[in-house]
């Protein structure tokens, strides 16, 4: 099983640092820092008030400890809450973007020049605390689609921001969401007008660069009645010995007949073999199907971070609305992933599907934690949950904590779970067909994750494949 | 040069020798049947030749195409043209049979320094081979062996063999668990692959497969050795008299 070990120890390829002049706030958190961030971004008054309320609330909260992991306490006074490249352009012109930054994104395979981009993907590139560039903005604007950095939205579309911000994840929601609400720096904002089908994938690429910086981005996506959008999120960070905190909030709002498909490939630095360094990824992601027949679908491939702690959830408020969660989480070395979803059935005939694939290698620990909640009035609600774990080697672990809460006796909730190992027989079978152990493992893992990968948009499926070091199923057969 | 040359081979699992000195020469164009009672070492021989990790040789030599077989990894042996059809084919969930086979075939082409086969060319090849072995096209789309019936699994092994065109196929009890109709179909598939360029070692308990796949030579294994070799009629004798007389003969000689 040597090849399995090798595969489990592949090096992190995005671990370099961009050398660029930065403007940073002094480390530490207080009201002045909150005001400083808000002022830096020329935010309207309501936003500063909201941040301060969140900050004051956060001060009264305790860091949660129910998760399946132990980590040294985070010193919140030792984190830099704002770091931005000097000379960040005013939202639009690529000419003004520092060439070092363009090079950074080129190196990550995300060229920001529109002609070099994958056709059909618009990108918002976020570097530490600010968005450095958003592509295809004008083209999208022709359709009435707003796709820009959160900072720009706060200035240009304050009414939309005020109307929806915090409606899905209130600033009191949880410790890290409150922290985020106080100090969030940037992120993406997206609004799709009624009846519009967004013609390209919208995507944000998050990069943490500066040492000792936390990244607290905030993303808000609103799909108005009858609209459709597919949104992609990717992330990486340099290799550093200290841990970095990433506490993001993503809010999705799908109105009547609208659909949001949100895909993530998360590859924050996972720490080294001994578990030194790496990103703490404490993220709150939630969507609401506000109107009837709305649909929200989360797909995530989680391969990075020292600790991942997130539960992309859907509140199924509209009747006949649909929530989906497809997840692949790979943990190796000493990584821990405590991830899953919450599906909250409020409306009638609401449906949810949960497919979770956990792969553990090395000393990795993988936890599925999910809650299916059917409220009293959710007649005919249906949920199907499938939770599969694969163990590679004998030092890793897989754990499942499903919570089911049914308050309506016409509901149907199904849960299936399985645990598998890559067997010697499977490897031998592949070898007798001329396929090497390493390729065989890739193929078997790929097969294991297939139901999730097929939910990913093409461009992302390629990225996911690269990340897991595996070859994707071809179109044959 | 013989295709496969086994000289005084010994080996087994861990410290236990199951094979106790086998000599066997297989030339291109030949079909060798290996028969023998349970536990005589037939399947172990197949696993040692194909390179199963849990089995090892402890003595003797095997040359395949003139190369020292034990210098080659299992996948190199496969890419050199060896093929093992499993007694219990293994399931690989989520990986389509077609994808799996194309990957295998491309490994082989790469190994030989040839360019990989396009998806279109592979599909054409696959369709042709599926017809040859009478395979339901649906089985190519489904994950490798997952939820296949016993007969479908065995037929799939022959389909793999047809696509990969090995020079030496070792068929490990391919007839076990098959009803007579399924066995006929499998046998027809095997016969389709027979040619002057390749060879087969057919491991079986029973004579009945050999009614359809007629061997050039029949060898009887007993306690890890080949104790008797002959032609087609030896299989018939075994069918009539069972393995008991072999045992008696060996013990009388021993």
XYZ file of C-alpha atoms in Angstrom:
731
model
C 0.000 0.000 0.000
C 3.015 2.249 -0.453
C 1.475 4.100 -3.376
C -1.511 4.974 -1.234
C 0.808 6.623 1.261
C 2.522 8.565 -1.517
C -0.787 9.756 -2.827
C -1.795 10.767 0.653
C 1.292 12.916 0.979
C 1.314 14.849 -2.254
C 2.642 18.314 -1.785
C 0.557 21.447 -1.754
C 1.155 23.207 -5.058
C -0.280 26.662 -4.302
C 1.939 27.352 -1.315
C 3.977 30.290 -2.675
C 3.734 33.899 -1.546
C 3.204 36.993 -3.685
C 5.678 39.722 -2.811
C 3.656 42.890 -3.009
C 3.333 46.081 -1.058
C 0.355 45.832 1.250
C -1.612 48.204 3.356
C -2.563 46.457 6.566
C -4.399 47.344 9.722
C -2.566 46.737 12.986
C -3.374 43.342 14.483
C -6.165 43.144 16.986
C -9.895 43.691 17.130
C -11.821 46.594 18.628
C -14.481 49.058 17.523
C -11.852 51.251 15.921
C -10.804 48.430 13.611
C -14.426 47.862 12.640
C -14.783 51.578 11.894
C -11.460 51.556 10.044
C -12.579 48.747 7.716
C -15.915 50.413 7.068
C -14.239 53.760 6.377
C -11.675 52.142 4.050
C -14.579 50.931 2.019
C -16.585 54.152 2.074
C -19.542 52.221 3.356
C -22.978 53.700 3.875
C -23.938 54.345 7.480
C -26.332 51.432 7.852
C -23.536 49.020 7.160
C -21.240 50.453 9.801
C -24.100 50.307 12.303
C -24.733 46.701 11.395
C -21.056 45.834 11.793
C -20.929 47.465 15.201
C -24.041 45.652 16.388
C -22.456 42.402 15.266
C -19.188 43.237 17.004
C -20.928 44.090 20.275
C -22.916 40.904 20.070
C -19.804 38.853 19.308
C -18.113 40.147 22.441
C -20.829 38.444 24.480
C -20.492 35.103 22.692
C -18.376 32.044 23.457
C -16.405 30.140 20.889
C -18.232 26.852 20.275
C -16.604 23.562 21.215
C -19.025 20.871 20.114
C -17.198 20.098 16.876
C -15.169 16.953 16.342
C -11.739 18.483 16.703
C -9.386 20.123 19.077
C -7.263 23.098 18.129
C -5.236 25.563 20.124
C -7.294 28.629 21.055
C -7.324 31.339 18.401
C -5.927 34.642 19.638
C -8.328 37.102 18.079
C -6.153 40.037 19.141
C -3.263 38.682 17.133
C -4.982 38.614 13.764
C -4.776 41.274 11.090
C -8.325 42.083 10.024
C -7.548 44.150 6.992
C -4.839 43.687 4.362
C -5.045 45.121 0.874
C -2.519 45.487 -1.920
C -1.556 49.156 -2.234
C -2.761 50.723 -5.441
C -5.905 48.678 -5.778
C -7.743 50.078 -8.784
C -11.181 51.581 -8.600
C -13.189 48.463 -9.488
C -12.906 48.489 -13.255
C -9.731 48.962 -15.153
C -7.438 45.993 -15.445
C -4.617 48.299 -16.570
C -4.379 49.653 -13.069
C -4.044 46.254 -11.426
C -0.558 45.633 -10.077
C 1.259 43.256 -12.481
C 2.330 41.159 -9.477
C -1.315 40.482 -8.785
C -2.095 39.551 -12.372
C 0.875 37.204 -12.255
C -0.439 35.686 -9.014
C -3.732 34.783 -10.626
C -2.040 33.589 -13.812
C 0.054 31.253 -11.708
C -3.101 29.952 -10.070
C -4.548 29.331 -13.516
C -7.083 32.175 -13.267
C -6.044 34.757 -15.872
C -7.964 37.989 -15.350
C -7.689 39.244 -18.912
C -11.063 38.462 -20.406
C -9.714 37.233 -23.721
C -7.606 34.641 -21.925
C -10.402 33.397 -19.737
C -12.342 30.277 -20.158
C -15.283 31.306 -22.231
C -18.362 31.484 -20.111
C -16.856 32.195 -16.718
C -16.838 35.611 -15.087
C -14.394 35.972 -12.212
C -14.217 38.171 -9.138
C -10.674 37.857 -7.762
C -10.336 38.495 -4.051
C -6.841 38.957 -2.616
C -6.735 39.037 1.165
C -9.291 41.694 2.109
C -10.176 43.197 -1.254
C -11.495 42.311 -4.643
C -8.817 43.080 -7.231
C -10.844 42.611 -10.356
C -14.140 41.390 -11.697
C -14.313 40.245 -15.295
C -17.176 40.471 -17.791
C -18.979 42.972 -15.607
C -20.211 45.096 -18.523
C -21.440 42.185 -20.536
C -23.474 40.945 -17.598
C -24.811 44.424 -16.898
C -26.494 44.419 -20.296
C -28.795 41.723 -18.943
C -29.351 43.609 -15.730
C -27.136 41.205 -13.815
C -25.109 42.765 -11.068
C -21.858 40.944 -10.402
C -19.277 42.851 -8.443
C -17.299 42.916 -5.245
C -19.253 43.310 -2.049
C -17.546 46.650 -1.396
C -18.713 48.005 -4.703
C -22.232 46.717 -4.114
C -22.364 48.476 -0.744
C -21.683 51.759 -2.530
C -23.525 51.279 -5.799
C -26.503 49.154 -4.724
C -26.996 49.926 -1.032
C -30.749 49.299 -1.232
C -30.277 45.683 -2.332
C -27.542 45.106 0.213
C -29.613 46.591 3.012
C -32.656 44.598 1.988
C -30.975 41.192 1.951
C -27.799 41.310 4.045
C -28.194 39.206 7.162
C -31.617 37.897 6.187
C -30.336 34.347 5.789
C -27.424 34.409 8.210
C -28.255 37.033 10.874
C -25.337 38.710 12.621
C -26.306 36.847 15.788
C -26.239 33.454 14.053
C -23.087 31.933 15.477
C -19.708 32.946 16.833
C -17.891 33.013 13.517
C -20.786 34.533 11.585
C -20.948 37.358 14.122
C -17.209 37.888 13.853
C -17.539 37.942 10.083
C -20.418 40.410 10.230
C -18.251 42.785 12.229
C -15.078 42.638 10.189
C -15.899 41.199 6.775
C -13.644 42.729 4.205
C -14.783 41.784 0.746
C -16.430 39.077 -1.241
C -18.803 38.902 -4.154
C -22.237 40.292 -4.681
C -24.576 39.020 -7.286
C -28.101 39.901 -8.298
C -29.974 38.212 -11.128
C -33.112 40.104 -12.224
C -36.477 38.363 -12.703
C -36.636 35.836 -15.529
C -32.968 36.102 -16.480
C -30.876 33.033 -16.955
C -27.288 34.053 -16.280
C -25.420 33.095 -19.477
C -22.091 32.369 -17.836
C -20.748 30.831 -14.676
C -20.013 33.482 -12.080
C -17.008 32.776 -9.954
C -14.943 34.159 -7.124
C -11.392 33.141 -6.472
C -10.199 33.764 -2.928
C -6.534 34.005 -2.095
C -5.074 34.593 1.373
C -1.558 35.988 0.967
C -0.415 38.147 3.851
C 0.958 36.424 6.943
C -1.117 36.640 10.098
C -4.167 37.774 8.195
C -7.617 36.439 8.641
C -9.904 36.290 5.674
C -13.496 37.219 6.358
C -15.311 37.469 3.099
C -18.984 37.869 2.657
C -20.882 36.724 -0.371
C -24.484 37.545 -1.109
C -26.335 36.113 -4.072
C -29.897 36.994 -4.904
C -31.782 35.208 -7.641
C -34.979 37.114 -8.319
C -38.164 35.397 -9.511
C -37.692 32.845 -12.259
C -33.965 33.482 -12.672
C -31.047 31.080 -12.739
C -27.404 31.371 -11.796
C -24.498 29.002 -11.379
C -21.772 30.260 -9.117
C -18.285 28.859 -8.489
C -15.912 29.519 -5.640
C -12.234 28.552 -5.440
C -9.644 29.223 -2.803
C -5.944 28.786 -2.008
C -3.376 30.167 0.431
C 0.413 30.118 0.818
C 2.096 27.546 3.022
C 2.804 29.097 6.372
C 3.762 27.599 9.694
C 1.175 29.495 11.678
C -2.525 28.857 11.315
C -4.654 31.313 9.430
C -8.290 31.942 10.127
C -10.866 32.016 7.403
C -14.371 32.780 8.598
C -16.619 33.500 5.665
C -20.341 33.915 5.335
C -22.291 33.112 2.208
C -25.957 33.968 1.905
C -28.126 32.808 -0.962
C -31.644 34.036 -1.616
C -33.756 32.281 -4.233
C -37.138 33.861 -4.852
C -40.114 32.185 -6.497
C -39.162 29.787 -9.326
C -35.499 30.820 -9.085
C -32.519 28.479 -9.037
C -29.070 28.918 -7.548
C -26.337 26.377 -8.076
C -23.341 27.059 -5.861
C -20.138 25.060 -6.334
C -16.991 25.236 -4.250
C -13.562 23.790 -4.723
C -11.796 24.552 -1.477
C -8.045 24.109 -1.388
C -6.781 26.257 1.456
C -3.346 25.245 2.715
C -3.912 22.096 4.796
C -0.779 22.250 6.941
C 2.207 19.943 6.646
C 2.529 16.245 7.412
C 2.919 16.850 11.144
C -0.147 19.059 11.160
C 1.811 22.312 11.483
C 0.212 25.368 9.908
C -2.797 25.405 7.671
C -6.015 27.339 7.416
C -8.876 27.116 9.896
C -11.864 27.181 7.637
C -14.879 28.122 9.762
C -17.570 29.056 7.338
C -21.296 29.695 7.497
C -23.107 29.066 4.245
C -26.844 29.114 4.025
C -29.467 29.632 1.399
C -33.157 30.251 1.546
C -35.710 29.119 -0.989
C -37.944 32.044 -0.227
C -40.544 31.522 -2.915
C -42.446 28.525 -4.195
C -40.613 26.158 -6.564
C -37.244 27.689 -5.777
C -34.157 25.513 -5.830
C -30.764 25.802 -4.184
C -28.020 23.330 -4.794
C -24.671 23.235 -2.975
C -21.808 21.210 -4.401
C -18.487 21.216 -2.616
C -15.127 19.556 -3.027
C -13.126 20.121 0.120
C -9.492 19.094 -0.089
C -7.699 21.804 1.840
C -7.593 23.510 5.257
C -6.185 22.114 8.478
C -9.694 22.218 9.887
C -12.839 22.553 7.855
C -15.986 23.306 9.690
C -18.958 24.134 7.535
C -22.505 23.091 6.836
C -23.954 24.662 3.697
C -27.653 24.605 4.426
C -30.979 25.338 2.825
C -34.136 26.738 4.377
C -36.955 25.364 2.273
C -39.576 28.004 2.925
C -41.457 28.122 -0.382
C -43.818 25.274 -1.169
C -42.370 22.691 -3.586
C -38.905 24.122 -3.137
C -35.815 21.925 -3.466
C -32.544 21.818 -1.562
C -29.504 19.773 -2.556
C -26.115 19.157 -1.007
C -23.372 17.205 -2.765
C -20.052 16.962 -1.014
C -16.645 15.364 -1.364
C -14.305 15.935 1.542
C -10.763 14.583 1.434
C -8.641 14.659 4.571
C -5.050 13.514 4.757
C -2.022 14.150 6.993
C -3.629 15.582 10.140
C -6.524 17.367 8.499
C -9.964 17.367 10.042
C -13.167 18.033 8.146
C -16.371 18.384 10.122
C -18.856 19.110 7.408
C -22.376 18.367 6.285
C -25.578 20.255 5.841
C -28.839 21.355 7.349
C -32.032 21.025 5.396
C -34.888 22.838 7.046
C -38.253 21.938 5.573
C -40.764 24.691 6.222
C -43.009 24.689 3.138
C -45.263 21.969 1.789
C -43.946 19.272 -0.546
C -40.400 20.454 -0.142
C -37.663 18.054 -1.153
C -34.024 17.713 -0.185
C -31.198 15.457 -1.297
C -27.920 15.024 0.545
C -24.999 13.061 -0.894
C -21.816 13.154 1.145
C -18.580 11.370 0.269
C -15.798 11.453 2.824
C -12.330 10.166 1.966
C -9.828 9.840 4.785
C -6.139 9.075 4.342
C -3.071 9.369 6.554
C -4.244 10.581 9.963
C -7.157 12.500 8.438
C -10.479 12.629 10.235
C -13.685 13.076 8.318
C -16.968 13.889 9.958
C -20.365 14.088 8.381
C -22.708 16.121 10.534
C -26.138 16.809 9.186
C -29.545 17.873 10.363
C -32.776 17.203 8.572
C -35.520 19.225 10.135
C -39.135 18.950 9.066
C -41.347 21.598 10.620
C -44.950 21.108 11.562
C -46.521 22.572 8.447
C -44.222 20.894 5.935
C -46.765 18.394 4.635
C -45.313 15.866 2.235
C -41.695 16.883 2.812
C -39.153 14.402 1.504
C -35.495 13.941 2.256
C -32.967 11.444 1.011
C -29.540 11.343 2.607
C -26.634 9.194 1.515
C -23.422 9.264 3.444
C -20.457 7.241 2.207
C -17.004 7.056 3.708
C -13.826 5.650 2.273
C -10.836 4.889 4.434
C -7.317 4.685 3.018
C -4.817 3.157 5.438
C -5.511 2.367 9.074
C -4.718 5.589 10.944
C -7.581 7.699 9.631
C -11.174 7.919 10.709
C -14.695 8.512 9.462
C -17.549 9.598 11.701
C -21.182 10.249 10.997
C -23.553 12.332 13.103
C -26.927 12.548 11.425
C -29.675 14.382 13.282
C -33.224 13.949 12.152
C -36.015 16.083 13.516
C -39.435 15.408 12.089
C -42.458 17.388 13.220
C -44.899 16.311 10.533
C -46.063 12.742 10.089
C -46.614 12.961 6.333
C -42.890 13.534 5.811
C -40.516 10.888 4.560
C -36.857 10.919 5.566
C -34.354 8.348 4.369
C -30.773 7.929 5.507
C -28.243 5.532 4.036
C -24.636 5.211 5.081
C -21.707 3.055 4.053
C -18.012 2.708 4.755
C -15.578 1.233 2.277
C -11.902 0.608 1.869
C -9.895 0.219 -1.282
C -9.349 -3.513 -1.257
C -6.211 -5.391 -2.269
C -8.385 -7.390 -4.619
C -9.534 -4.259 -6.429
C -5.941 -3.092 -6.819
C -4.785 -6.494 -8.033
C -7.649 -6.628 -10.510
C -6.622 -3.258 -11.939
C -2.979 -4.306 -12.098
C -3.780 -7.452 -14.067
C -5.339 -5.102 -16.613
C -2.124 -3.066 -16.782
C -3.231 -0.177 -14.555
C -0.686 0.944 -11.944
C -1.573 1.091 -8.252
C -1.556 4.862 -8.243
C -3.854 5.130 -11.239
C -6.049 2.406 -9.811
C -6.485 4.306 -6.549
C -7.343 7.461 -8.468
C -9.846 5.575 -10.515
C -11.465 3.947 -7.504
C -11.695 7.249 -5.618
C -13.054 8.926 -8.694
C -15.682 6.236 -9.002
C -16.538 6.690 -5.340
C -17.092 10.438 -5.840
C -18.853 10.181 -9.157
C -22.309 11.227 -7.991
C -20.849 14.463 -6.660
C -18.486 15.216 -9.544
C -21.250 14.957 -12.062
C -22.955 17.857 -10.287
C -19.958 20.122 -10.874
C -19.797 22.452 -13.874
C -17.255 21.279 -16.465
C -14.545 23.838 -15.647
C -14.713 22.948 -12.015
C -14.780 19.240 -12.574
C -11.359 19.674 -14.182
C -10.105 21.542 -11.138
C -11.521 18.951 -8.773
C -9.823 16.231 -10.745
C -6.481 17.995 -10.487
C -6.958 18.465 -6.791
C -7.679 14.894 -5.939
C -4.884 13.902 -8.324
C -7.275 11.698 -10.089
C -8.464 11.163 -13.596
C -12.060 11.911 -14.342
C -14.381 9.603 -16.105
C -14.214 10.114 -19.844
C -17.256 10.448 -21.996
C -16.863 6.890 -23.274
C -19.751 4.541 -22.701
C 11.370 -19.129 -28.095
C 8.583 -20.402 -25.907
C 6.015 -17.833 -24.853
C 6.078 -19.013 -21.255
C 8.701 -21.199 -19.698
C 8.263 -22.348 -16.112
C 11.175 -24.221 -14.537
C 10.942 -25.908 -11.145
C 8.665 -23.184 -9.771
C 7.932 -23.175 -6.063
C 5.925 -20.667 -4.092
C 2.761 -19.819 -2.210
C 1.463 -17.565 0.548
C 3.833 -16.252 3.191
C 5.818 -19.221 4.544
C 3.668 -21.863 3.015
C 4.693 -23.356 -0.314
C 1.639 -24.427 -2.268
C 3.470 -24.918 -5.543
C 6.195 -27.528 -5.146
C 8.187 -27.594 -8.351
C 6.319 -27.014 -11.589
C 7.749 -27.302 -15.085
C 5.608 -26.107 -17.962
C 6.329 -24.758 -21.424
C 3.633 -22.914 -23.352
C 4.118 -21.946 -26.992
C 2.090 -19.553 -29.090
C -0.962 -21.173 -30.598
C -1.381 -23.637 -27.740
C -4.160 -24.128 -25.232
C -3.151 -25.871 -22.015
C -5.750 -27.098 -19.576
C -4.740 -27.432 -15.947
C -6.987 -29.693 -13.929
C -6.815 -31.116 -10.466
C -8.713 -31.498 -7.218
C -9.456 -28.638 -4.812
C -6.356 -27.347 -3.085
C -3.924 -28.782 -5.624
C -2.483 -25.310 -6.350
C -4.127 -24.481 -9.694
C -5.344 -21.002 -8.773
C -2.172 -20.290 -6.785
C -0.167 -20.886 -9.950
C -2.295 -18.282 -11.765
C -1.880 -15.760 -8.960
C 1.887 -16.213 -8.763
C 2.196 -15.775 -12.515
C 0.037 -12.637 -12.524
C 1.870 -11.219 -9.485
C -0.672 -11.105 -6.642
C 0.920 -9.238 -3.731
C 0.066 -11.887 -1.166
C 1.662 -14.687 -3.167
C 5.349 -15.130 -3.873
C 7.712 -17.485 -5.639
C 10.323 -19.127 -3.440
C 12.307 -20.888 -6.118
C 12.641 -21.710 -9.792
C 12.369 -19.437 -12.823
C 9.659 -18.219 -15.152
C 10.418 -16.591 -18.467
C 7.705 -14.746 -20.360
C 8.680 -13.639 -23.883
C 12.190 -14.548 -22.736
C 12.050 -11.991 -19.906
C 12.441 -12.897 -16.242
C 8.822 -12.688 -15.125
C 9.644 -11.920 -11.519
C 11.549 -8.807 -12.541
C 8.283 -7.362 -13.838
C 5.558 -5.675 -11.765
C 2.045 -7.086 -12.150
C 1.037 -4.200 -14.406
C 4.168 -4.674 -16.537
C 3.294 -8.339 -16.922
C -0.148 -7.284 -18.097
C 1.270 -4.763 -20.508
C 3.698 -7.401 -21.796
C 0.628 -9.387 -22.789
C -0.367 -11.501 -19.800
C -3.996 -11.609 -18.760
C -5.659 -13.236 -15.771
C -9.388 -13.884 -15.972
C -10.574 -13.970 -12.370
C -12.552 -16.733 -10.766
C -14.292 -14.035 -8.742
C -14.165 -10.808 -10.779
C -13.912 -7.702 -8.614
C -16.410 -4.832 -8.486
C -15.261 -1.244 -8.939
C -18.220 0.995 -8.054
C -18.697 4.208 -10.006
C -16.133 3.356 -12.711
C -17.768 2.396 -15.969
C -16.594 -0.775 -17.617
C -15.872 1.115 -20.829
C -13.836 3.789 -19.055
C -11.891 1.143 -17.177
C -11.084 -0.813 -20.322
C -10.061 2.246 -22.264
C -7.688 3.207 -19.446
C -6.266 -0.328 -19.486
C -5.854 -0.342 -23.231
C -4.183 3.054 -23.241
C -1.745 1.896 -20.553
C -0.808 -0.938 -22.839
C -0.357 1.330 -25.849
C 1.715 3.757 -23.795
C 3.875 0.903 -22.510
C 4.598 -0.072 -26.074
C 5.380 3.483 -27.081
C 2.276 3.787 -29.230
C -0.145 6.689 -29.137
C -3.329 6.431 -27.092
C -6.608 5.495 -28.671
C -9.226 8.195 -29.197
C -12.633 7.890 -27.592
C -14.241 7.325 -30.992
C -11.805 4.635 -32.115
C -12.187 2.920 -28.766
C -15.964 2.950 -29.013
C -15.795 1.273 -32.416
C -13.378 -1.372 -31.129
C -15.565 -1.963 -28.100
C -18.706 -2.415 -30.154
C -16.991 -4.938 -32.361
C -15.644 -6.930 -29.411
C -18.965 -6.817 -27.606
C -20.567 -8.482 -30.565
C -17.810 -11.098 -30.638
C -18.413 -12.186 -27.081
C -22.171 -11.650 -27.166
C -22.183 -8.921 -24.504
C -25.146 -6.758 -23.668
C -23.970 -3.199 -24.578
C -25.539 -2.000 -21.344
C -22.802 -3.835 -19.413
C -20.165 -1.560 -20.932
C -21.858 1.489 -19.513
C -22.385 0.065 -16.062
C -19.728 0.184 -13.339
C -17.178 -2.632 -13.558
C -18.878 -5.852 -12.410
C -21.189 -4.005 -10.027
C -24.524 -5.816 -9.761
C -23.519 -8.118 -12.634
C -24.872 -11.650 -12.407
C -22.333 -14.462 -12.035
C -22.580 -15.218 -15.740
C -22.239 -11.563 -16.721
C -19.105 -11.231 -14.628
C -17.466 -14.172 -16.365
C -18.527 -12.929 -19.752
C -17.083 -9.555 -18.846
C -13.718 -11.176 -18.181
C -13.743 -12.626 -21.673
C -14.779 -9.227 -23.017
C -11.770 -7.640 -21.286
C -9.592 -10.317 -22.836
C -11.033 -9.655 -26.281
C -10.340 -5.929 -26.040
C -6.836 -6.233 -24.575
C -5.769 -9.058 -26.941
C -3.240 -10.667 -24.592
C -0.603 -13.111 -25.838
C -1.067 -15.314 -22.784
C -4.417 -15.656 -21.050
C -4.784 -17.498 -17.789
C -8.437 -18.373 -17.269
C -8.998 -19.232 -13.620
C -12.082 -21.428 -13.335
C -13.951 -19.278 -15.782
C -16.577 -22.019 -16.001
C -17.354 -22.147 -12.276
C -20.850 -21.104 -11.339
C -22.093 -21.030 -14.918
C -25.103 -22.906 -16.228
C -24.683 -24.790 -19.469
C -25.989 -21.991 -21.703
C -23.804 -19.357 -20.082
C -20.841 -21.698 -20.368
C -21.429 -22.167 -24.085
C -21.465 -18.414 -24.628
C -18.283 -17.955 -22.600
C -16.604 -20.844 -24.437
C -17.560 -19.345 -27.783
C -15.976 -16.071 -26.675
C -12.797 -17.862 -25.675
C -12.623 -19.765 -28.967
C -13.019 -16.507 -30.882
C -9.808 -15.302 -29.283
C -7.767 -18.386 -30.071
C -5.105 -17.794 -32.680
C -1.646 -18.923 -33.757
C -0.204 -15.836 -32.056
C -1.504 -16.314 -28.565
C -1.792 -19.016 -25.956
C -4.097 -19.863 -23.092
C -3.873 -21.663 -19.800
C -7.335 -22.861 -18.841
C -7.666 -23.751 -15.162
C -10.723 -25.883 -14.468
C -12.151 -28.573 -12.209
C -14.353 -30.136 -14.786
C -14.047 -31.617 -18.180
C -17.255 -30.015 -19.479
C -15.665 -26.652 -20.435
C -13.087 -28.618 -22.424
C -15.852 -30.058 -24.600
C -16.175 -26.557 -25.974
C -12.682 -25.150 -25.547
C -10.662 -28.088 -26.806
C -7.155 -28.023 -25.302
C -3.937 -29.135 -26.998
C -2.557 -30.363 -23.691
C -4.031 -31.376 -20.383
C -2.032 -31.309 -17.137
C -3.136 -32.688 -13.834
C -1.966 -30.963 -10.677
C -1.759 -32.671 -7.343
C -0.179 -31.290 -4.193
C 1.462 -28.413 -5.996
C 3.013 -30.360 -8.853
C 2.035 -31.441 -12.333
C 1.792 -35.191 -11.904
C 0.415 -36.157 -15.264
C 0.315 -34.566 -18.696
C -1.434 -35.707 -21.821
C -3.766 -34.648 -24.542
C -7.487 -34.058 -24.713
C -8.384 -37.646 -23.761
C -6.716 -37.274 -20.359
C -9.501 -34.865 -19.419
C -12.068 -37.467 -20.430
C -10.357 -40.097 -18.313
C -10.472 -37.755 -15.336
C -14.143 -37.166 -15.951
C -14.774 -40.899 -15.917
C -12.523 -41.961 -13.090
C -12.345 -38.876 -10.862
C -9.121 -37.727 -9.213
C -8.854 -40.738 -6.925
C -6.750 -42.829 -9.335
C -4.293 -39.949 -9.751
C -3.876 -39.879 -5.998
C -3.321 -43.621 -5.939
C -0.804 -43.433 -8.766
C 1.144 -40.655 -7.101
C 1.177 -42.434 -3.782
C 2.228 -45.712 -5.379
C 5.083 -43.949 -7.134
C 6.010 -41.875 -4.071
